[in-house]
GROMACS .gro file of C-alpha atoms in nm:
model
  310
    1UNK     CA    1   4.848   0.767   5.838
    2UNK     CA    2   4.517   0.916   5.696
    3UNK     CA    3   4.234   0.831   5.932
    4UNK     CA    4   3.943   0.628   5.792
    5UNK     CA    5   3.599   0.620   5.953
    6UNK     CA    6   3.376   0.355   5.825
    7UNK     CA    7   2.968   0.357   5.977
    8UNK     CA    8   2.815   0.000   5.966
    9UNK     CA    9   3.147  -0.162   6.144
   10UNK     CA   10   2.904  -0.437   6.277
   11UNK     CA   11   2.748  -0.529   5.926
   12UNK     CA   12   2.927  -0.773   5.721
   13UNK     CA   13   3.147  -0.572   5.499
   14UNK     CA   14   3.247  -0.362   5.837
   15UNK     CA   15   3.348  -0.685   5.977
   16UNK     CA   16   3.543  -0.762   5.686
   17UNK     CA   17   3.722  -0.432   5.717
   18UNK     CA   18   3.844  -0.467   6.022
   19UNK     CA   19   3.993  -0.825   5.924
   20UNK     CA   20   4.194  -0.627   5.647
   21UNK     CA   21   4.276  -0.354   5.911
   22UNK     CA   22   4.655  -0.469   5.901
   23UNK     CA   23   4.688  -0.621   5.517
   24UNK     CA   24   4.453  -0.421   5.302
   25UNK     CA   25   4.396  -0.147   5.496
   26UNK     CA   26   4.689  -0.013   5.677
   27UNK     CA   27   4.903  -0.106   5.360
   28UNK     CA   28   4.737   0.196   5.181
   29UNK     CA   29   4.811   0.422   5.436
   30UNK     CA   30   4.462   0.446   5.639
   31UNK     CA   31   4.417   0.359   5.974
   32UNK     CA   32   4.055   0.239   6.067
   33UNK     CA   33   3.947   0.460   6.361
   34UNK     CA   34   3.648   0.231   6.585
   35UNK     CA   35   3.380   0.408   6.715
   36UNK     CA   36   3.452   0.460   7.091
   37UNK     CA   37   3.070   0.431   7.199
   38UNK     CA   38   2.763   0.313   7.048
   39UNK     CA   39   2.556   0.518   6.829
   40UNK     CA   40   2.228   0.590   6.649
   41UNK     CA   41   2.197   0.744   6.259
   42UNK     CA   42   1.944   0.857   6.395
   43UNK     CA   43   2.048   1.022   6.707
   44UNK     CA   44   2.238   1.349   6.600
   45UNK     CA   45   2.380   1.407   6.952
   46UNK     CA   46   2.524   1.022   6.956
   47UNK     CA   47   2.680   1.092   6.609
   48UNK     CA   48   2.831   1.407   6.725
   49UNK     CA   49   2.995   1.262   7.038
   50UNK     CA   50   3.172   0.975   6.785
   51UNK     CA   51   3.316   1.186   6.497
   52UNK     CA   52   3.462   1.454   6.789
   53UNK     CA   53   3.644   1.149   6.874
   54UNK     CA   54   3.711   1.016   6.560
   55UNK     CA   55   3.842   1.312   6.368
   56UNK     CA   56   3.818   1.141   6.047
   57UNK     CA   57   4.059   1.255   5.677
   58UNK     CA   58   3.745   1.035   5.525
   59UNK     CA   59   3.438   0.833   5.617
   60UNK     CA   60   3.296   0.515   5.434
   61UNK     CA   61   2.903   0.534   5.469
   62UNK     CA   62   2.787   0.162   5.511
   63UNK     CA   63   2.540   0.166   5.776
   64UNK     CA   64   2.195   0.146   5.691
   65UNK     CA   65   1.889  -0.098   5.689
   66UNK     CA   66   2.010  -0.369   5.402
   67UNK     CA   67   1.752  -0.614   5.363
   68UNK     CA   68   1.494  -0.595   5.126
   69UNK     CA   69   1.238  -0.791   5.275
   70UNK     CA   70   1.257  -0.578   5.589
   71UNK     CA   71   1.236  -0.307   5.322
   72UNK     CA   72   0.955  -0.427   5.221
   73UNK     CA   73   0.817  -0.465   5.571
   74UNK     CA   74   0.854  -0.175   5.711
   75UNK     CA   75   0.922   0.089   5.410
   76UNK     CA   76   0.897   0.412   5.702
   77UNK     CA   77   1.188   0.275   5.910
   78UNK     CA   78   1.406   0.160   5.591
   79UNK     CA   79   1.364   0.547   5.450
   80UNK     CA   80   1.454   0.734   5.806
   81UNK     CA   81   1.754   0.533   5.882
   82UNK     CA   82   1.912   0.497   5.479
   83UNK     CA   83   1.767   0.884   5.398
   84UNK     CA   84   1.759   1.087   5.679
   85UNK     CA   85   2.039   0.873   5.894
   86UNK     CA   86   2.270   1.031   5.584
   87UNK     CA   87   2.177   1.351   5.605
   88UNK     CA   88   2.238   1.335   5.963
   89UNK     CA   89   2.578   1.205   5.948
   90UNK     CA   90   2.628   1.498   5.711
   91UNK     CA   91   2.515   1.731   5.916
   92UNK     CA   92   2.759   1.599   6.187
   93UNK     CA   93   3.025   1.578   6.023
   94UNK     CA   94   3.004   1.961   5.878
   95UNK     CA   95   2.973   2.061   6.232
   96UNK     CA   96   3.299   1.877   6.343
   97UNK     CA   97   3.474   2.030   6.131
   98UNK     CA   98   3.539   1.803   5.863
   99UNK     CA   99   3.676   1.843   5.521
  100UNK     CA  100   3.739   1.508   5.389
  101UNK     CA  101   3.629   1.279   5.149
  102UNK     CA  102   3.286   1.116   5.198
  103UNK     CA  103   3.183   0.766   5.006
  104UNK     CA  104   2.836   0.752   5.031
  105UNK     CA  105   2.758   0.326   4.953
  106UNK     CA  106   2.461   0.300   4.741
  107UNK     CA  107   2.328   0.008   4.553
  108UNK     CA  108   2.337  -0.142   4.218
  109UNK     CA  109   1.953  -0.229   4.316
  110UNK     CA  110   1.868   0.114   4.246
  111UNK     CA  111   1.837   0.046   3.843
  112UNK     CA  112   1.593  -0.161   3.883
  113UNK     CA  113   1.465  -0.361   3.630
  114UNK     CA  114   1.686  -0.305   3.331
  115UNK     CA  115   1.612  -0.523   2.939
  116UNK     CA  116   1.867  -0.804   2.870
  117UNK     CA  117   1.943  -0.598   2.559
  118UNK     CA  118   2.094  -0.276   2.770
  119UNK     CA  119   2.360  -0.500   2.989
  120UNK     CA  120   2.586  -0.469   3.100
  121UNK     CA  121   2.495  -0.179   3.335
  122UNK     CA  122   2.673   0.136   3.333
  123UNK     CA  123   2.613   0.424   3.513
  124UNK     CA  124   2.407   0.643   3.253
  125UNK     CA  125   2.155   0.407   3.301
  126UNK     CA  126   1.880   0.552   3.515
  127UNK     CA  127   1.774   0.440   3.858
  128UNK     CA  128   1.425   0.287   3.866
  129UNK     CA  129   1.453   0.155   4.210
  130UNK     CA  130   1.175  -0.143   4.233
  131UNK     CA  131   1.177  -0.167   4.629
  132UNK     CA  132   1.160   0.031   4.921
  133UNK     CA  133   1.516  -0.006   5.012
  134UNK     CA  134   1.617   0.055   4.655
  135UNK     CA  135   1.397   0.354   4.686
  136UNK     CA  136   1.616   0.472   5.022
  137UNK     CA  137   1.919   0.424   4.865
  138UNK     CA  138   1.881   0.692   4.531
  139UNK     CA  139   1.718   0.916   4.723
  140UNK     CA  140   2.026   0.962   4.984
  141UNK     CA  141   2.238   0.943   4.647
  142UNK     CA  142   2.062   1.249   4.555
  143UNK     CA  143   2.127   1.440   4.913
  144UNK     CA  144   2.504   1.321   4.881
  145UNK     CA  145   2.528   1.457   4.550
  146UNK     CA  146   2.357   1.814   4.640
  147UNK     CA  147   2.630   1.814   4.920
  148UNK     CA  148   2.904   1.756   4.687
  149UNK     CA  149   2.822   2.084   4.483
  150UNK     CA  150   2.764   2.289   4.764
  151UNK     CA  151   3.074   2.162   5.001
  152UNK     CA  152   3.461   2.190   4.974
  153UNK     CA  153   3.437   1.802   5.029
  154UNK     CA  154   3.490   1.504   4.804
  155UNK     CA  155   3.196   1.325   4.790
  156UNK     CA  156   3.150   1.013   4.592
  157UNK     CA  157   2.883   0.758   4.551
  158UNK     CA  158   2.975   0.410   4.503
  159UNK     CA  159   2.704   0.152   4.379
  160UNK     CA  160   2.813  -0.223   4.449
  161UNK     CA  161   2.648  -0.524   4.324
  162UNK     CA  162   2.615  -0.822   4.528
  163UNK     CA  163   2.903  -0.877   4.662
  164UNK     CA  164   2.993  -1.181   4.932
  165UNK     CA  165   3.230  -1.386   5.191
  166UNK     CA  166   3.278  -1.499   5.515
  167UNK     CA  167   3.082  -1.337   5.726
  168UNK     CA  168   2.732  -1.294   5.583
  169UNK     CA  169   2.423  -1.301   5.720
  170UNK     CA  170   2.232  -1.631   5.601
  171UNK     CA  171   1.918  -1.418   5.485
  172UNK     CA  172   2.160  -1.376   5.140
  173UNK     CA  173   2.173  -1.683   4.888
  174UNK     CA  174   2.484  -1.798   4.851
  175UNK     CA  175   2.539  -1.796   5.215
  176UNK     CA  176   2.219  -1.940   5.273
  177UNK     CA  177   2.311  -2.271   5.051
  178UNK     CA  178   2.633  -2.280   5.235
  179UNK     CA  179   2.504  -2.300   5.583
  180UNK     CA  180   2.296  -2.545   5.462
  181UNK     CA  181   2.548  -2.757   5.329
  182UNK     CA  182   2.754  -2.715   5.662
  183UNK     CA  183   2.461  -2.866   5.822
  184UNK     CA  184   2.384  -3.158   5.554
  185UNK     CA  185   2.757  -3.250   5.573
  186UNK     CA  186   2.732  -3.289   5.984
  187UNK     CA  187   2.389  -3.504   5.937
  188UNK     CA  188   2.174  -3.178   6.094
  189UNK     CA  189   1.921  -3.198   5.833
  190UNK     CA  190   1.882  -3.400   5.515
  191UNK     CA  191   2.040  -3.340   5.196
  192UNK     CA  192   1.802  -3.105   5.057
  193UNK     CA  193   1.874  -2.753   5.028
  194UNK     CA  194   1.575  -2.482   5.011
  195UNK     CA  195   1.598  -2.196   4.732
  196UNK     CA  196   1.432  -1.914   4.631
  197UNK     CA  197   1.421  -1.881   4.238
  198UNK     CA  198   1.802  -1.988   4.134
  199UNK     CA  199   1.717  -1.944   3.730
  200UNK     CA  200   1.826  -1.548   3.767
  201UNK     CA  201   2.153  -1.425   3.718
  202UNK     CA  202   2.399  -1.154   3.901
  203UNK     CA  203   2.683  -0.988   3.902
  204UNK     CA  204   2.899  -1.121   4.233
  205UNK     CA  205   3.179  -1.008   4.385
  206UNK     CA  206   3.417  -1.099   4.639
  207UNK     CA  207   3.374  -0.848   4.943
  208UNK     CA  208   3.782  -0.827   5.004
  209UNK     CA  209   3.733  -0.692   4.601
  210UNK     CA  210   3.489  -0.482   4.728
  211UNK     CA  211   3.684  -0.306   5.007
  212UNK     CA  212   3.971  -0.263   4.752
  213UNK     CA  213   3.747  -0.078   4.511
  214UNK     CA  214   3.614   0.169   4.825
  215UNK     CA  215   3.973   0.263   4.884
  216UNK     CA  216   4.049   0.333   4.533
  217UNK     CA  217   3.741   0.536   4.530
  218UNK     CA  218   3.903   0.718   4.805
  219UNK     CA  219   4.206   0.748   4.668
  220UNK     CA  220   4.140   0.859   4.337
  221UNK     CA  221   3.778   0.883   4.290
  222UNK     CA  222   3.610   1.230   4.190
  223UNK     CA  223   3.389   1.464   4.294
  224UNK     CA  224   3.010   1.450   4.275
  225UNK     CA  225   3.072   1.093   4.035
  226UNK     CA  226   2.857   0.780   4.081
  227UNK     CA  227   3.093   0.452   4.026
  228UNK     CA  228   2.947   0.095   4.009
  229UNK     CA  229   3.148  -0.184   4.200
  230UNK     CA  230   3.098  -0.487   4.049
  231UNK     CA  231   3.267  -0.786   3.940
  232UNK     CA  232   3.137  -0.719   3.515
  233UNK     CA  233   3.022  -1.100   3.508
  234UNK     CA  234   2.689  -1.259   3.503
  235UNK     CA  235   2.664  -1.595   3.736
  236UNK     CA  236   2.353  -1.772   3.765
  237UNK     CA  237   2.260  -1.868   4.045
  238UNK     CA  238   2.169  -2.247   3.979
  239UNK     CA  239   2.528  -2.262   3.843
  240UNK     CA  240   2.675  -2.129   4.186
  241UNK     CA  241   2.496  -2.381   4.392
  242UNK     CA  242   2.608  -2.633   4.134
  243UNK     CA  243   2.959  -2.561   4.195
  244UNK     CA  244   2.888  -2.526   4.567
  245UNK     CA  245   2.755  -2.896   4.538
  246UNK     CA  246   3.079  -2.989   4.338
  247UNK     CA  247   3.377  -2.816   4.561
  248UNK     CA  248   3.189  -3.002   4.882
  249UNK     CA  249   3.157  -3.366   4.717
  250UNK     CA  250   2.816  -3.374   4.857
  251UNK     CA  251   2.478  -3.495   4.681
  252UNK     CA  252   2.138  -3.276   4.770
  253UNK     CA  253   1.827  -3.194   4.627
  254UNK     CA  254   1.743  -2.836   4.505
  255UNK     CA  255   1.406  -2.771   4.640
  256UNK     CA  256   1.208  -2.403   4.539
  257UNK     CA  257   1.073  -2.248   4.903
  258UNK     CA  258   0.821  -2.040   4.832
  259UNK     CA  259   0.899  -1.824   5.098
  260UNK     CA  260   1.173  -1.743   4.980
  261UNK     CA  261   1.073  -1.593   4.641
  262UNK     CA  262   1.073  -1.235   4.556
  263UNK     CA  263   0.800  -1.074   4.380
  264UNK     CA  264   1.059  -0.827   4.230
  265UNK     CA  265   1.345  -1.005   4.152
  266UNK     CA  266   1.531  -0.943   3.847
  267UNK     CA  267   1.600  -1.173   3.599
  268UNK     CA  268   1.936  -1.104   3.488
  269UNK     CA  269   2.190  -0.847   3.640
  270UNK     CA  270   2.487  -0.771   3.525
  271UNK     CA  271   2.770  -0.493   3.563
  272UNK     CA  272   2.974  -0.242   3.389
  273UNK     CA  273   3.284  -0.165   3.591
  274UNK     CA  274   3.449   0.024   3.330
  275UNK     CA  275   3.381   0.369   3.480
  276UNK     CA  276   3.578   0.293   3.816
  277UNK     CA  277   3.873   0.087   3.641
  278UNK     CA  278   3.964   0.406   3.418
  279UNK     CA  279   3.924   0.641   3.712
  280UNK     CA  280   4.146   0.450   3.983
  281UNK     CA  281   4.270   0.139   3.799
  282UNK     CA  282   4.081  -0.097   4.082
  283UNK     CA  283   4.009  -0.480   3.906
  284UNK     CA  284   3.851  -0.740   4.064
  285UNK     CA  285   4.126  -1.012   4.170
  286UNK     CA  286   4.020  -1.296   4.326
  287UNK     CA  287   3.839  -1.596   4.123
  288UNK     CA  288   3.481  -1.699   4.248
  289UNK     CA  289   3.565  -2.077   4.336
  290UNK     CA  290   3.816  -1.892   4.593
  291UNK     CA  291   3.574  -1.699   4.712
  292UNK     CA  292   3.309  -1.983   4.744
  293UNK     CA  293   3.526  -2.187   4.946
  294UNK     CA  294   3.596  -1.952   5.142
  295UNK     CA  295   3.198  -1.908   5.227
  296UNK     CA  296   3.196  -2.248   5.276
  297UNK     CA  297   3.471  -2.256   5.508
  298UNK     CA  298   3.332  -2.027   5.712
  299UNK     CA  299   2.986  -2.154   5.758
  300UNK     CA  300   3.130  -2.485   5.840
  301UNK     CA  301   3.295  -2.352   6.128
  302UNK     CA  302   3.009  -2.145   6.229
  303UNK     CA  303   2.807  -2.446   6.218
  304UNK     CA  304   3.043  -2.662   6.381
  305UNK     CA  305   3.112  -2.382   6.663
  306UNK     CA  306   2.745  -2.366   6.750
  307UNK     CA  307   2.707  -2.693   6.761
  308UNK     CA  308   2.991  -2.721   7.010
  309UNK     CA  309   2.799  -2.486   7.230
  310UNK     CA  310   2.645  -2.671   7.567
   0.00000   0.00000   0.00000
């Protein structure tokens, strides 16, 4: 089996990697090699020591600093580890030898702002990254592609949208609501659930699709390309809490937290996928209200767990 080296194992699509190890990912042929010790993007020595060990046929770039308030935050930290923690796992990589395939995962944030009139999004349109992390992100799309013309590697840059599922932080909407209504349904806080601005729309995706579009990318993505990962359907997001509300029976008022809006946010966002279906044949395949109750599932037993905790 091909050996497959994914950075960001502890994030949440990492996590949900290694719950496909055995029925997504073995059954293409790639074994998921752990890291055997901790390690720092930025600590070239650290990264060295893992990919000796590892000896990866190709690496799936996920680590990096995600959230855009943090971005926002602390801009410095978000552009060393997303910018320069890239080149240095380049660097590392080159010096171990490898030869590989590389999947560099971007962002669909990095378009920025783009006119209703212009969607869906496909990947001619240029980036005008409206955040810090954004900003990170198509920069170290740049470095990946001046590797790919300059190496005997594949390197590829994949740009998902917002994808989701069990497992996600509860910084991120849609899991946000849900943990919520895990706690409203166990009478831990009253029915109301706190939102940022839920009249914008975007492009969602389950993250098992997700994973299945990386390995196509693998597989049979080419050279130098940029692909967008995304489901190709708008959602807004006071419909998904709406059906949230339905699939749980439960009754709650929607209440705006200001804290929780964005200066930045995007109205509407919405995908082309078109370039990465004609390239590897990857479609999404599972419906939203499966994954949704899935999300829900699993923030009812991560409420219910830590409330079993002494």
């Amino acid at each position: 089996m091909k050996r497959l080296f994914i950075t960001g194992q502890s994030g949440f699509v990492g996590l949900a990697f290694e719950r496909l190890r055995e029925h997504a990912v073995a059954a293409r042929g790639w074994q998921l090699i752990t890291a055997e010790s901790a390690y720092d993007l930025l600590d070239p020595a650290a990264l060295d020591q893992v990919l000796q060990l590892a000896r990866p046929d190709a690496v799936i770039h996920l680590a990096g600093q995600t959230f855009i308030p943090e971005a926002f935050r602390d801009p410095a930290h978000t552009l060393d580890v997303n910018l320069k923690g890239t080149l240095n796992l380049l660097q590392a990589l080159q010096r171990s030898g490898f030869n590989g395939t590389f999947l560099y995962v971007s962002s669909g944030d990095v378009y920025g702002r783009v006119d209703p009139e212009l969607l869906p999004i496909n990947e001619q349109q240029p980036a005008r990254p409206q955040n810090p992390y954004a900003v990170s992100k198509a920069a170290a799309e740049l470095l990946c592609y001046q590797w790919s013309c300059n190496l005997p590697w594949r390197i590829m840059v994949a740009r998902p949208f917002n994808h989701i599922g069990p497992g996600q932080r509860e910084d991120f909407v849609i899991s946000s609501v849900a943990r919520q209504l895990a706690r409203i349904r166990l009478q831990l806080q009253e029915p109301r659930i706190l939102v940022g601005d839920v009249d914008v729309s975007r492009d969602f995706l389950d993250v098992e699709d997700v994973i299945s579009a990386y390995l196509a990318l693998l597989e049979n993505g080419q050279n130098g390309e940029t692909y967008n990962v995304c489901s190709g359907k708008e959602y807004l997001i006071r419909d998904m809490i709406a059906s949230m509300l339905y699939l749980t029976e439960t009754d709650a008022v929607i209440e705006q937290d200001p804290a929780r809006l964005r200066p930045s946010d995007l109205r509407r966002v919405k995908g082309s996928n078109q370039k990465i279906t004609q390239a590897t044949a990857w479609q999404p395949a599972i419906a939203m209200q499966q994954t949704l109750l899935n999300v829900l599932a699993d923030w009812d037993a991560r409420v219910a767990a830590a409330q079993a905790q002494p």
